[in-house]
XYZ file of C-alpha atoms in Angstrom:
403
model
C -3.893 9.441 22.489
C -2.854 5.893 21.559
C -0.925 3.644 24.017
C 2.140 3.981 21.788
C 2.007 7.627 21.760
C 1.456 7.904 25.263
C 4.690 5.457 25.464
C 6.724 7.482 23.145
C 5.712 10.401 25.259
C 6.768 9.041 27.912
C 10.040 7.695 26.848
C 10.817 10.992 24.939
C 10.430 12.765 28.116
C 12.835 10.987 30.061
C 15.247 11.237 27.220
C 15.176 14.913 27.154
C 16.863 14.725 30.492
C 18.671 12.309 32.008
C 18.222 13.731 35.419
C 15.095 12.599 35.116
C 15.971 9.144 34.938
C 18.618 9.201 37.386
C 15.929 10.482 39.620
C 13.034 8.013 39.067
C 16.114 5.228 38.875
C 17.284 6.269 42.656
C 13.707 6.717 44.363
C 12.556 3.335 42.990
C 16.164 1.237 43.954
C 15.594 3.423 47.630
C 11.927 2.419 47.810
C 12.938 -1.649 47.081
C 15.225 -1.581 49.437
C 12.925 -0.495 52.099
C 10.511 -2.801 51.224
C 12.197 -5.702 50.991
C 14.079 -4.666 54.762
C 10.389 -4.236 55.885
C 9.589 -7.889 54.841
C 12.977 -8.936 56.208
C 12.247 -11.516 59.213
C 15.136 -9.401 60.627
C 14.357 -6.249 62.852
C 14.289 -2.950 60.786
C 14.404 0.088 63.467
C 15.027 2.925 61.011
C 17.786 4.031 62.946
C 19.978 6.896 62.081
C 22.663 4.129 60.132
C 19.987 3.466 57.921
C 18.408 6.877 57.613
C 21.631 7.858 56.466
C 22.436 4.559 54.428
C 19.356 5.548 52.505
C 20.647 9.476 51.997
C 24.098 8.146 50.581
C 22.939 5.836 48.687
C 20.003 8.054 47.108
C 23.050 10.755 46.785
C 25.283 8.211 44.630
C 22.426 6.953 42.664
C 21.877 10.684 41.623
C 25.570 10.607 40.488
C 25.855 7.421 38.789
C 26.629 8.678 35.639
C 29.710 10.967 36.155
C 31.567 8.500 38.284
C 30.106 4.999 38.441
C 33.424 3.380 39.391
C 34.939 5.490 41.816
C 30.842 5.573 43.246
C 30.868 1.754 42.845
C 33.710 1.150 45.700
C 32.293 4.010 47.913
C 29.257 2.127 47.394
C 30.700 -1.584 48.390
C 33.029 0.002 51.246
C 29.925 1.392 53.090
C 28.179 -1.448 53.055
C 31.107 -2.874 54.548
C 31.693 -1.057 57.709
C 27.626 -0.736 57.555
C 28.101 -5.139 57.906
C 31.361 -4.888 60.639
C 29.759 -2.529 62.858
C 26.422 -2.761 63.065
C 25.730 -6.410 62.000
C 23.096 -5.730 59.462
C 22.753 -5.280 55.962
C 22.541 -1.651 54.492
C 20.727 -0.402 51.716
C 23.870 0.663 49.878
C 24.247 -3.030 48.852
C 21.150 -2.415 45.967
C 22.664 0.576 45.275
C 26.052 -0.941 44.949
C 24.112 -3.232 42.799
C 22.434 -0.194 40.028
C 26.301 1.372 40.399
C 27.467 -2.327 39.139
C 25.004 -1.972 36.209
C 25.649 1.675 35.007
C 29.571 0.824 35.155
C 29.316 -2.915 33.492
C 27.365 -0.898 30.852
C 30.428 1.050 29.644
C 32.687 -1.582 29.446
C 33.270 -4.442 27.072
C 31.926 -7.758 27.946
C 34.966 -9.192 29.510
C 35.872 -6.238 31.402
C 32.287 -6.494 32.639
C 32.004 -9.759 33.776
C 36.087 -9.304 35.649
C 33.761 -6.453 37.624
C 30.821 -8.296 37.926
C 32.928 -11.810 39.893
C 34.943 -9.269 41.875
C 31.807 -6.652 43.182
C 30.125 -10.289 43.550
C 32.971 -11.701 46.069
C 33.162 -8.283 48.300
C 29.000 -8.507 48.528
C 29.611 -12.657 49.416
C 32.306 -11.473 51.966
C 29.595 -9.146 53.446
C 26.992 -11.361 53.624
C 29.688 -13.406 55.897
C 29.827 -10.747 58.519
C 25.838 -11.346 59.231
C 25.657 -13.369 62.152
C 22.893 -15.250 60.498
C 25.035 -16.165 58.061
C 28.564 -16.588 59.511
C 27.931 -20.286 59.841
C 28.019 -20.454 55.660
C 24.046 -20.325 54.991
C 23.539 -21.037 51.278
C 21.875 -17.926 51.122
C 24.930 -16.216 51.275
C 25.303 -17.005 47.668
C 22.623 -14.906 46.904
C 25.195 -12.030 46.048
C 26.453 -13.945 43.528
C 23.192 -13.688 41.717
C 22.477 -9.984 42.269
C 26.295 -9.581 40.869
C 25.212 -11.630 37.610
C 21.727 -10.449 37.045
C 23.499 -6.728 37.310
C 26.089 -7.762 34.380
C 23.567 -9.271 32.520
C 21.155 -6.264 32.663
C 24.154 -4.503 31.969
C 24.942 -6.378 28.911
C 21.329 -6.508 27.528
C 20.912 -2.763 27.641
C 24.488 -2.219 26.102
C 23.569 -4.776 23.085
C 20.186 -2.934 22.973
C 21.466 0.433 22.888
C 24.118 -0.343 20.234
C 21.636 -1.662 17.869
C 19.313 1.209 19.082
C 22.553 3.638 17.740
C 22.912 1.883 14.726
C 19.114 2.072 13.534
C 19.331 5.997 14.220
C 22.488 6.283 12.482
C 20.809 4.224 9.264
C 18.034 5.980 9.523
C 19.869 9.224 9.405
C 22.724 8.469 6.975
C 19.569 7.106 4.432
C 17.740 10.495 4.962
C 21.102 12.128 3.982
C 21.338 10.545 1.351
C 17.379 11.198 0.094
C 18.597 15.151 0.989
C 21.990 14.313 -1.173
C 19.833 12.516 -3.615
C 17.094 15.601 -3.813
C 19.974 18.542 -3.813
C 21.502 16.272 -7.087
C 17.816 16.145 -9.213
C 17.228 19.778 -8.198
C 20.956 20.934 -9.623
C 20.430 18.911 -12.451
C 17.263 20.344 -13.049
C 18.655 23.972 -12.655
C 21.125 23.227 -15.432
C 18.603 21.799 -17.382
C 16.576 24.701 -17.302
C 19.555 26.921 -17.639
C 20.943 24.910 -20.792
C 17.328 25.721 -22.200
C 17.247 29.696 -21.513
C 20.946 29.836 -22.759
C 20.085 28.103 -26.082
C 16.915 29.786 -26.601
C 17.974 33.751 -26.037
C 21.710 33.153 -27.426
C 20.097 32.086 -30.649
C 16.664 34.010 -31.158
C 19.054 37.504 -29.506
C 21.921 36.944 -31.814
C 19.187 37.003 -34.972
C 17.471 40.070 -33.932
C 21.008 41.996 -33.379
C 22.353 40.886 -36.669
C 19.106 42.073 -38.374
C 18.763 45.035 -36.691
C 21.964 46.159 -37.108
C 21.658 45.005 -40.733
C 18.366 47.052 -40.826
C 19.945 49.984 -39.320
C 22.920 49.447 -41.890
C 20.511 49.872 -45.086
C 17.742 51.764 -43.570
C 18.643 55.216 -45.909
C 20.256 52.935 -48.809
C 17.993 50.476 -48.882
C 14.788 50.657 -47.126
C 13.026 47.658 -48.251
C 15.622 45.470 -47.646
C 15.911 46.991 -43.772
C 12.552 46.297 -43.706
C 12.974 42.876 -44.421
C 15.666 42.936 -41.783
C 13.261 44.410 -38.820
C 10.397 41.952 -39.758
C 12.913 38.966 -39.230
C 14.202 40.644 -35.815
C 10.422 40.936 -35.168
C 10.005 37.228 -35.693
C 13.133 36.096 -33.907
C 11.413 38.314 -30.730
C 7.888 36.554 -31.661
C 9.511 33.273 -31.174
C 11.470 33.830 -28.391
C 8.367 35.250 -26.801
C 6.617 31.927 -27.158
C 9.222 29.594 -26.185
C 9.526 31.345 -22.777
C 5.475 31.186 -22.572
C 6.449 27.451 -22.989
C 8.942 26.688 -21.271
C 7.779 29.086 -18.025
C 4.366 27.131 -18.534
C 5.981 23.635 -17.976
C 7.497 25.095 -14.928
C 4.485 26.224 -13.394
C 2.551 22.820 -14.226
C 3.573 19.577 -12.788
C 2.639 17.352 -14.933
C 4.886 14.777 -17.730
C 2.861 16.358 -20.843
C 5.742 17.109 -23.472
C 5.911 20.316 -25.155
C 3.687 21.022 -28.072
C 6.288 22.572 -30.422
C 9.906 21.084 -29.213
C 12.439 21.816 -31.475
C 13.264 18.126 -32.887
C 15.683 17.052 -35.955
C 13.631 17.789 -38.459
C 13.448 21.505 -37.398
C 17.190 21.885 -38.259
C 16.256 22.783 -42.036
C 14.021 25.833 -40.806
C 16.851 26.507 -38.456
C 19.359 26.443 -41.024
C 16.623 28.675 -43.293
C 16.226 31.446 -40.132
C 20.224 31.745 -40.007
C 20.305 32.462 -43.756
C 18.118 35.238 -43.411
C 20.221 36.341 -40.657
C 22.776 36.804 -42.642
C 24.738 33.858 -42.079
C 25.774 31.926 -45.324
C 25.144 28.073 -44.209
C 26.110 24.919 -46.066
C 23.880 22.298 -44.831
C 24.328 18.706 -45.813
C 22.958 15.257 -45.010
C 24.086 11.368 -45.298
C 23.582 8.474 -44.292
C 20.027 7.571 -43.569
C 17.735 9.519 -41.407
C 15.793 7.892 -38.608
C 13.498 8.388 -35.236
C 14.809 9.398 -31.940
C 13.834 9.424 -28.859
C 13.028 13.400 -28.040
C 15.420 14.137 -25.333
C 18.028 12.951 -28.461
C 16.044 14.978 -30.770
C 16.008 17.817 -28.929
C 20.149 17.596 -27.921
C 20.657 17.436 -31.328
C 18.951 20.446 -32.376
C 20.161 22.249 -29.670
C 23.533 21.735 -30.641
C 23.114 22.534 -34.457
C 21.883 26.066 -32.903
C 24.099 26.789 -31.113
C 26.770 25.970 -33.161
C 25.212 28.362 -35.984
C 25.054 31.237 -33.192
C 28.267 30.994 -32.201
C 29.339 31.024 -35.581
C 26.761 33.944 -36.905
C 28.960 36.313 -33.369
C 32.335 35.279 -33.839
C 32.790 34.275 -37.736
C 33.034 35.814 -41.157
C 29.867 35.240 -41.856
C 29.599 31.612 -43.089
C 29.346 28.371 -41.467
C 28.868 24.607 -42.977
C 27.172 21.928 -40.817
C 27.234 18.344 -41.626
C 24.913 15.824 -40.120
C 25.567 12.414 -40.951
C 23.886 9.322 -39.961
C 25.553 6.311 -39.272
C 24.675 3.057 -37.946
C 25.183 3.766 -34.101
C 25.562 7.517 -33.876
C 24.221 11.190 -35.044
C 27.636 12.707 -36.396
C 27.064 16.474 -36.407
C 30.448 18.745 -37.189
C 30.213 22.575 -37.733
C 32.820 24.827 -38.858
C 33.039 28.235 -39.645
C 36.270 30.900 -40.323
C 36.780 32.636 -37.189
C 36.424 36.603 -38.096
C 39.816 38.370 -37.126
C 38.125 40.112 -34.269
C 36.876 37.195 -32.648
C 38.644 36.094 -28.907
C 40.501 33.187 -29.084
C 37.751 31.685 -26.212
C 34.907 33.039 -24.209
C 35.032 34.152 -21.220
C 32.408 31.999 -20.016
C 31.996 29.795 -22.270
C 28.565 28.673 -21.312
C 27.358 27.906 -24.939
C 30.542 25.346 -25.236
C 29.649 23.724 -21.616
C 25.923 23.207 -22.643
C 26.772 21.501 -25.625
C 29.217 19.245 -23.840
C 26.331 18.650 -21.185
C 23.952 17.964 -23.498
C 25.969 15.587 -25.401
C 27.057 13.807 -22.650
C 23.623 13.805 -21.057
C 22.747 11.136 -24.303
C 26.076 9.550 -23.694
C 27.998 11.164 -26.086
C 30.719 12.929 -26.546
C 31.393 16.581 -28.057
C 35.178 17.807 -29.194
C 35.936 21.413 -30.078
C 39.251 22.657 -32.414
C 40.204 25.647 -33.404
C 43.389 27.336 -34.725
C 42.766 30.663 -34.818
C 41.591 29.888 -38.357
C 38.601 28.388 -38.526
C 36.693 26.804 -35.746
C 35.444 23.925 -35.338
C 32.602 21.488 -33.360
C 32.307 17.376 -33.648
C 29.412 16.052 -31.707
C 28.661 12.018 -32.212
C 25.106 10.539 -30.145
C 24.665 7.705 -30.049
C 21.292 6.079 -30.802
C 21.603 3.871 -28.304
C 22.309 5.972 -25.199
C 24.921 5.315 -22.571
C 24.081 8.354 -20.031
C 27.591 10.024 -18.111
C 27.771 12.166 -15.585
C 27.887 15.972 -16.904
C 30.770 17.556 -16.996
C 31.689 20.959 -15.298
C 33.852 22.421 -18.005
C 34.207 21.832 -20.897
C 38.016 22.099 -22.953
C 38.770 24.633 -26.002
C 41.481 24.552 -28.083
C 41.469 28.038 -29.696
C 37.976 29.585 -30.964
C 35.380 31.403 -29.319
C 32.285 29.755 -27.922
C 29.225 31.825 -26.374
């Protein structure tokens, strides 16, 4: 193990219980204290005051942290009467001293030093009870300087542990934020996927129930032409079958590779062709003048053509007219169809409607929906240069039925 791990080991230990500390803090102030009254030129007997100088003060050390203060002047008053009656210093001026620290540590600056000057004075007015110094020996100044080197550790490790706190809490409000951050790509990845599945089964479903109930419509009156029906359900299935290959395959690979066969722009004809034989009697028309785009834009746009058609092939009469238009900044697409007297005047759910919105939005555009009971009605514009807004959660109706 490296020197730094042994150090964090360390350190992590002691931090897992402060008893620990309070411990290692009180036998090492206890142990100074008797070595430094060993070295003393002074006579050090042992005698029961300081045997039991040294348990009171290893006692309040051990308790620092519940009541520092209160501790503090137990602490000075003891040394005191220690001073008046038996002439000599006791050990509980050092640990007066670590109470001075753990209490300057909790209060502000100012406060801290107001402590320090006054626990300072009472230790100089002991020192003046020592017959060694009672004459004024400049070395009764000396508590002056324990007093201010006990703020100023104080103060260090107060400065020290604020910044300490304020690195953890970056450190912790920047991994919430990665979480936040991660939770946000994997939702919009969910309704990315979802937007997908919707568009692909709403469409490629709706064609093989309109055919087969077509086909099961003219199966004794007509055969061939129920035939005709089935082989188109067959092929809506077929495709639908290798679209989720697809899509299930980019989900299972991580890699950027795009799709072989994405639906794109220029599929909307065959679209348009594959509604027909649904059933569904489509006016398609083009202006402006046609152009690349990029293939998430492609893609939107296709996307929305579809399901616009599918929601017009369940809820209308059976025709639909879609106009794409090219201007200079946008794709224009509108769809209408006559809403079929059956049809609810909105979805339940609606999600057809919200994945259009999202999808327009997604390319910074914008999608509107109309209906009056009438006909219904969907305006998408893209633009081809793409502002990107937030997706929406709903998305608004007026009147007609969405899937």
């Amino acid at each position: 193990m490296t020197d730094g791990g042994v150090q964090h080991t360390v350190v992590g230990w002691f931090r897992a219980d402060p008893r620990r500390t309070d411990v290692l803090i009180a036998a090492t102030t206890i142990a100074l204290a008797v070595l430094l009254a060993a070295a003393s030129p002074q006579p050090f007997d042992a005698g029961w005051p300081d045997v039991a100088a040294c348990i009171g003060a290893f006692v309040v050390l051990l308790l620092r942290r519940r009541w520092p203060l209160p501790l503090l002047a137990i602490a000075v008053v003891a040394s005191a009467i220690h001073a008046v009656v038996w002439n000599q210093p006791s050990l509980m001026v050092f640990a007066a001293l670590v109470l001075l620290t753990t209490a300057c540590i909790r209060l502000e600056r100012v406060q801290a030093i107001v402590l320090g000057v006054a626990v300072g004075c009472a230790l100089y007015g002991i020192t003046l009870c020592y017959e060694e110094f009672a004459a004024g020996d400049e070395r009764s100044v000396i508590a002056f300087v324990w007093a201010a080197a006990a703020v100023g550790i104080a103060d260090a490790t107060r400065s020290w542990r604020r910044y300490r706190d304020s690195s953890e809490q970056a450190v912790r409000s920047a991994v919430l934020a990665a979480e936040a951050r991660t939770r946000e790509e994997v939702t919009e990845e969910r309704l990315a996927i979802a937007r997908e599945l919707h568009d692909l089964l709403a469409h490629n479903l709706s064609v093989m129930n309109v055919q087969t109930g077509a086909a099961m419509h003219l199966l004794r009156a007509d055969p061939d032409a129920a035939e005709e029906a089935l082989v188109a359900a067959r092929g809506a299935g077929k495709s639908v079958l290798e679209e989720l290959t697809q899509l299930l395959g980019v989900l299972r690979h991580d890699d950027d590779a795009p799709l072989a066969s994405v639906p794109t722009v220029e599929n909307i004809p065959t679209l348009v062709d594959t509604m027909r034989s649904a059933g569904l009697d489509v006016i398609w028309t083009v202006s402006g003048r046609p152009r690349p785009l990029a293939p998430a834009l492609s893609l939107s746009t296709y996307r929305i053509v579809q399901e616009a058609l599918t929601n017009a092939a369940k809820h209308g009469t059976g025709r639909a007219q879609v106009d794409l238009e090219w201007s200079d900044a946008a794709v224009i697409i509108s769809v209408t169809n006559p809403v079929g007297a059956g049809a609810p005047a909105r979805a339940a759910g609606g999600h057809g409607l919200i994945g259009m919105r999202e999808r327009a939005e997604t390319n910074g555009g914008s999608l509107r929906v109309d209906g009056d009971g009438e006909v219904f009605r969907i305006d998408a514009v893209l633009p081809l240069v793409s502002q990107v807004a937030s997706p929406p959660s709903s998305v608004t109706v007026d009147g007609g039925a969405s899937t």
